PDB file of C-alpha atoms in Angstrom:
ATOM      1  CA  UNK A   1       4.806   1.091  17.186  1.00  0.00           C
ATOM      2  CA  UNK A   2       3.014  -1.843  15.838  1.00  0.00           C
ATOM      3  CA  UNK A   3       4.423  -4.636  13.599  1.00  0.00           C
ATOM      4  CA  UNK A   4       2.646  -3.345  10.231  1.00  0.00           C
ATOM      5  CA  UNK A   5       3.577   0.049  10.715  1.00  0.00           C
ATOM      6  CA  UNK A   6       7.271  -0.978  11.265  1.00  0.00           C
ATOM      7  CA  UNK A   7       7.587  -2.692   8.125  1.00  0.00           C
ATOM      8  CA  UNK A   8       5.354  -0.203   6.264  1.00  0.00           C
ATOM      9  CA  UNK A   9       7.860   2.227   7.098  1.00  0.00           C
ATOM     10  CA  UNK A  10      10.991  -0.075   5.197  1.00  0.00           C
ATOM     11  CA  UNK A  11       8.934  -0.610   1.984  1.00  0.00           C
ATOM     12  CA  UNK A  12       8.064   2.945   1.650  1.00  0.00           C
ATOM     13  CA  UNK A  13      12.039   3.331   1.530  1.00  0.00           C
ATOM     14  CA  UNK A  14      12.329   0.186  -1.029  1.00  0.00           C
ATOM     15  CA  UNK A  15       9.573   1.933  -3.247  1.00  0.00           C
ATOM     16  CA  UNK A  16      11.316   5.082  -3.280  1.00  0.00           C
ATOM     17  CA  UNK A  17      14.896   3.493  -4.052  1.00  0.00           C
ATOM     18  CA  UNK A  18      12.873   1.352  -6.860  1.00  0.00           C
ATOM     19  CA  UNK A  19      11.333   4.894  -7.838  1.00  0.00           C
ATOM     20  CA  UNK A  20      15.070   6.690  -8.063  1.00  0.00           C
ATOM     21  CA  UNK A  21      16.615   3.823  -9.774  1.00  0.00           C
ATOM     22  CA  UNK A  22      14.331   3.249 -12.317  1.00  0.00           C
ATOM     23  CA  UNK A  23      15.176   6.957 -13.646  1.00  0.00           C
ATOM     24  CA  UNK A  24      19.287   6.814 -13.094  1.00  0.00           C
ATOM     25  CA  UNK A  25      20.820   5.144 -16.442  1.00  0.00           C
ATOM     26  CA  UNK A  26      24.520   3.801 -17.265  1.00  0.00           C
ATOM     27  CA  UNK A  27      27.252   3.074 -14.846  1.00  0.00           C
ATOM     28  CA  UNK A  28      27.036   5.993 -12.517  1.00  0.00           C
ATOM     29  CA  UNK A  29      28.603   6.007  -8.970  1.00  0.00           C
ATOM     30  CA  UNK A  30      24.673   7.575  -7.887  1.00  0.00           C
ATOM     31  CA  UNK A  31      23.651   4.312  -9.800  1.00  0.00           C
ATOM     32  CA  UNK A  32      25.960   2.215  -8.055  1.00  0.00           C
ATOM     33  CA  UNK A  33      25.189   3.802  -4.390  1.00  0.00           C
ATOM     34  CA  UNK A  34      21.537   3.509  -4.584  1.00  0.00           C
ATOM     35  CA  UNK A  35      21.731  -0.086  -5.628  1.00  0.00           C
ATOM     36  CA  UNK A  36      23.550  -1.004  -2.962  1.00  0.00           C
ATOM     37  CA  UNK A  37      21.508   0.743  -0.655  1.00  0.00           C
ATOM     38  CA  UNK A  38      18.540  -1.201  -1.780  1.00  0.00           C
ATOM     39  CA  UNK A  39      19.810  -4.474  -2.064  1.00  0.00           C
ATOM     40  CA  UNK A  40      21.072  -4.264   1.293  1.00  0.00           C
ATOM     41  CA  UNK A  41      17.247  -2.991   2.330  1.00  0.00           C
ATOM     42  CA  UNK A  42      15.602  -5.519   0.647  1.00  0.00           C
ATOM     43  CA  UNK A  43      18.205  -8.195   2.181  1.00  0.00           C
ATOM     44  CA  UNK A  44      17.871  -7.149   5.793  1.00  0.00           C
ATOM     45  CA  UNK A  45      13.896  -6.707   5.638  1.00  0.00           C
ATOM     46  CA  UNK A  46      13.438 -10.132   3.835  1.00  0.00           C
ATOM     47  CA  UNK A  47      15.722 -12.019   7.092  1.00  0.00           C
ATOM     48  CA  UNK A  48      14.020  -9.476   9.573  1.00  0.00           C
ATOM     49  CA  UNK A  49      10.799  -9.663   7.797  1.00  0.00           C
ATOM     50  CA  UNK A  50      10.836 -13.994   7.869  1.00  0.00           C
ATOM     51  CA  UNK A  51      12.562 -14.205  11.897  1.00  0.00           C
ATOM     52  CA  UNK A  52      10.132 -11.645  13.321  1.00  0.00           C
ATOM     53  CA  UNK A  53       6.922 -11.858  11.277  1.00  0.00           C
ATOM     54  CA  UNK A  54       6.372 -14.833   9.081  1.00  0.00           C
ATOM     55  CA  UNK A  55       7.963 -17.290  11.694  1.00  0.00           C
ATOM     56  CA  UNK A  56       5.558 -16.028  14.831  1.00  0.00           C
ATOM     57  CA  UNK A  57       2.712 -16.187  12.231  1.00  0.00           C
ATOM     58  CA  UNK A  58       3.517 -19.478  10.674  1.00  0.00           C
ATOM     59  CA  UNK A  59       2.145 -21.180  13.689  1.00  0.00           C
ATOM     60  CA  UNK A  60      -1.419 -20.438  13.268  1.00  0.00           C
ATOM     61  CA  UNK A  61      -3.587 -22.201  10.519  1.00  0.00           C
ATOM     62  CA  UNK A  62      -4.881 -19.306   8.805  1.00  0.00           C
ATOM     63  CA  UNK A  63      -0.976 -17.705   8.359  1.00  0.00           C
ATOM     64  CA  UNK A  64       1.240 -20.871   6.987  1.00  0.00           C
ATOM     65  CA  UNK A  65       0.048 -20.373   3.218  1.00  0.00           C
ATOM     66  CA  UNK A  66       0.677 -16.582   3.058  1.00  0.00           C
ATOM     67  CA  UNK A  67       3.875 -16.707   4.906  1.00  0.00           C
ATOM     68  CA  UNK A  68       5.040 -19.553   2.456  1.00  0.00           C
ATOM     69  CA  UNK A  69       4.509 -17.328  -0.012  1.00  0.00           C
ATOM     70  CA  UNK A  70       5.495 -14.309   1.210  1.00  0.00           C
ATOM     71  CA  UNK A  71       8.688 -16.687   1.185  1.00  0.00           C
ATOM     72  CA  UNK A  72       8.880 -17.595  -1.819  1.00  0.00           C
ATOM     73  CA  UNK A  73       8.685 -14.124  -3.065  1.00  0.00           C
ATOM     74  CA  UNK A  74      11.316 -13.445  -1.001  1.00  0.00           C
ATOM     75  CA  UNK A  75      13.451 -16.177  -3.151  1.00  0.00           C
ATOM     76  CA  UNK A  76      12.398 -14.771  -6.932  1.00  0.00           C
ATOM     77  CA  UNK A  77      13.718 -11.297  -5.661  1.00  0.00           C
ATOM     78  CA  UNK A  78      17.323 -12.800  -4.525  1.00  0.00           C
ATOM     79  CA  UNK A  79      17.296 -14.808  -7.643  1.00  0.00           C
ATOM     80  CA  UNK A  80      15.878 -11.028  -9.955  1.00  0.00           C
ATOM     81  CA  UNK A  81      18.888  -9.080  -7.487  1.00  0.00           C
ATOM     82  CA  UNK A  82      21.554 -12.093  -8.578  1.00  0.00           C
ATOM     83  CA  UNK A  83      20.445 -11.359 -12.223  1.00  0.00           C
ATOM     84  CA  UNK A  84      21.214  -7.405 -11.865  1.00  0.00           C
ATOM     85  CA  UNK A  85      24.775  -7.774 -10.257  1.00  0.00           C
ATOM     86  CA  UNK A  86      25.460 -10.449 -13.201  1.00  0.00           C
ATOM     87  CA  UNK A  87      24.828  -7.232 -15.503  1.00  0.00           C
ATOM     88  CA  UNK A  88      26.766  -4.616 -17.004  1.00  0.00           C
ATOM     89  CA  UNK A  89      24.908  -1.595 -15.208  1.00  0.00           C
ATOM     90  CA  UNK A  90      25.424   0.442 -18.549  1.00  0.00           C
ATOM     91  CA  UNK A  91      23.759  -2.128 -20.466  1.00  0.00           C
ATOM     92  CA  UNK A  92      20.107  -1.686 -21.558  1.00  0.00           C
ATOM     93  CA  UNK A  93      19.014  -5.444 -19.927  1.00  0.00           C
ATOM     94  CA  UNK A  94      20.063  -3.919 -16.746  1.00  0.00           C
ATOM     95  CA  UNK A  95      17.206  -1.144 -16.816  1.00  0.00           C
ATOM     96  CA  UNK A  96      14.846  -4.100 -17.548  1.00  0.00           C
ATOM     97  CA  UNK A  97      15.726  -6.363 -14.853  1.00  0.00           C
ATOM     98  CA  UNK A  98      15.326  -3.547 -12.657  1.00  0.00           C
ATOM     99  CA  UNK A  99      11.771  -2.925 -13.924  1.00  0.00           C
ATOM    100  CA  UNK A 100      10.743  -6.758 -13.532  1.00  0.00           C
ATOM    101  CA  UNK A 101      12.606  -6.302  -9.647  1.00  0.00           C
ATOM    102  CA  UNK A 102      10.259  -3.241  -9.022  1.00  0.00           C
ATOM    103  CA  UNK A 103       6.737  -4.823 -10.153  1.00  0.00           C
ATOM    104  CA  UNK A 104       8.107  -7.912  -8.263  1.00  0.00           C
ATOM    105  CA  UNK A 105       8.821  -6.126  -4.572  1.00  0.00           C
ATOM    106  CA  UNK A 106       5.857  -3.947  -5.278  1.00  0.00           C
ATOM    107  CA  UNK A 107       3.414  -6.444  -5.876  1.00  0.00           C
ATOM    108  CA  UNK A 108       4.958  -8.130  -2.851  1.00  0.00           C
ATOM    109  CA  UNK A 109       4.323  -5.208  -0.632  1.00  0.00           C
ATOM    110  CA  UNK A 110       0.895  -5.081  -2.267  1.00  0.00           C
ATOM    111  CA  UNK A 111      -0.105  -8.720  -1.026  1.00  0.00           C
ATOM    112  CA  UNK A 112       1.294  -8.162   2.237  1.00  0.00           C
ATOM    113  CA  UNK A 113      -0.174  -4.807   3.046  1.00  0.00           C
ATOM    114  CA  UNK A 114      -3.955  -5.816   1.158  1.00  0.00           C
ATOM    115  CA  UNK A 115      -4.083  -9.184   2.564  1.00  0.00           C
ATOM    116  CA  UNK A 116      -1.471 -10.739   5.174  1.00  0.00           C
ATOM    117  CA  UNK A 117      -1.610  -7.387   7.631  1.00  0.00           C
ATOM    118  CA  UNK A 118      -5.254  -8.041   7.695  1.00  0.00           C
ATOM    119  CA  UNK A 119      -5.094 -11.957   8.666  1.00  0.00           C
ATOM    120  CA  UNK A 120      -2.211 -11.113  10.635  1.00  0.00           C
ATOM    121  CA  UNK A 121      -3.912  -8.434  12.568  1.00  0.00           C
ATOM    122  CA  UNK A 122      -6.529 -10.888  13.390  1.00  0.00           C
ATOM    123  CA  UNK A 123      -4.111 -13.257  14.879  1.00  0.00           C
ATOM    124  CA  UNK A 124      -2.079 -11.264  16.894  1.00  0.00           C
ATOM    125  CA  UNK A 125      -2.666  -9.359  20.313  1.00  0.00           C
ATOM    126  CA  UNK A 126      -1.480  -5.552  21.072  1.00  0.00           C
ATOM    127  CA  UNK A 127       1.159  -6.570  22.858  1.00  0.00           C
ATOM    128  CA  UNK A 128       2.992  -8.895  20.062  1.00  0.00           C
ATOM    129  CA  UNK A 129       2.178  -6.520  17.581  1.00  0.00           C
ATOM    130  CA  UNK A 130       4.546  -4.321  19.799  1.00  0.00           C
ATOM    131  CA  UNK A 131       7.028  -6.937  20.581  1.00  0.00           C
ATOM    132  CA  UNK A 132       7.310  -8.212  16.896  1.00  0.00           C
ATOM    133  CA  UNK A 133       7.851  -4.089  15.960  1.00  0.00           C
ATOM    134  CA  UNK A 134      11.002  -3.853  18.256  1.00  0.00           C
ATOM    135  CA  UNK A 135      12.512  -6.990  17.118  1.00  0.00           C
ATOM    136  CA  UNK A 136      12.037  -6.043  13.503  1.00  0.00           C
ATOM    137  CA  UNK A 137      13.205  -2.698  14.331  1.00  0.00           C
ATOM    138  CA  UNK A 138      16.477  -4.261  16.085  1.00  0.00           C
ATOM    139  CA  UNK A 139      17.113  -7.346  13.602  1.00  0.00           C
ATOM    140  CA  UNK A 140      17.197  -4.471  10.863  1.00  0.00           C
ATOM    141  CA  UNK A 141      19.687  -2.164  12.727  1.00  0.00           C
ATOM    142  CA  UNK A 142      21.610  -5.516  13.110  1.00  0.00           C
ATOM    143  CA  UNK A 143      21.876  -6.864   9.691  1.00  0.00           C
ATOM    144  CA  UNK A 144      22.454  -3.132   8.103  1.00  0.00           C
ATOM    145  CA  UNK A 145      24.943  -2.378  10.338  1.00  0.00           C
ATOM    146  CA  UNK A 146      26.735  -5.924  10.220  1.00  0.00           C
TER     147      UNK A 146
END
């Protein structure tokens, strides 16, 4: 398994939790459970995501600016998550914070599968593709399982 195909795999799981959420409503314990399960997806794949794909990539010339802000998206959706656990999940603003989190993550995923697999691609060889897969892959067991 390659790099891209590793994280493709996680944001197909953080589109469908966005997808499920976005039709629960009020203070449910379903509600409750598949928030957690996607905060603590979209935790883990942002440190994983920044140790074992931005950082390798960050070193080449044609990388810095998309890992930067592949970053920095990273950052608006800790600051969008800190906004939904400040709210009453029963509450109506909840529902729209949610919706601004989903077209935040999936425009993220958009830029990064469109555009940064592509440069990255470029810059990579087989074999760190590969490597860079299995340290995603075991920095994500890791941080879920810590």
């Amino acid at each position: 398994m390659k790099i891209f195909e590793a994280l493709r795999q996680d944001h197909e799981k953080q589109r469908l939790l966005l997808k499920i959420l976005s039709e629960t409503s009020g203070d449910t314990p379903a509600r409750r459970e598949y928030y957690q399960e996607l905060k603590e997806q979209l935790e883990s794949h942002a440190v994983a995501e920044e140790r074992h794909f931005y950082s390798p990539l960050m070193k080449q010339d044609p990388a810095v600016e998309l890992s930067r802000h592949g970053i920095a998206e990273h950052h608006e959706i800790d600051e969008l998550i800190e906004k939904l656990d400040e709210t009453d999940m029963s509450s109506p603003a909840w529902l729209h914070h949610l919706k601004a989190l989903r077209e935040k993550v999936e425009h993220h995923l958009a830029d990064e599968e469109q555009e940064f697999f592509q440069v990255a691609g470029k810059l990579l060889n087989e074999q760190e593709k590969q490597k860079l897969a299995g340290d995603y892959r075991n920095e994500m067991k890791d941080e879920l399982h810590s």
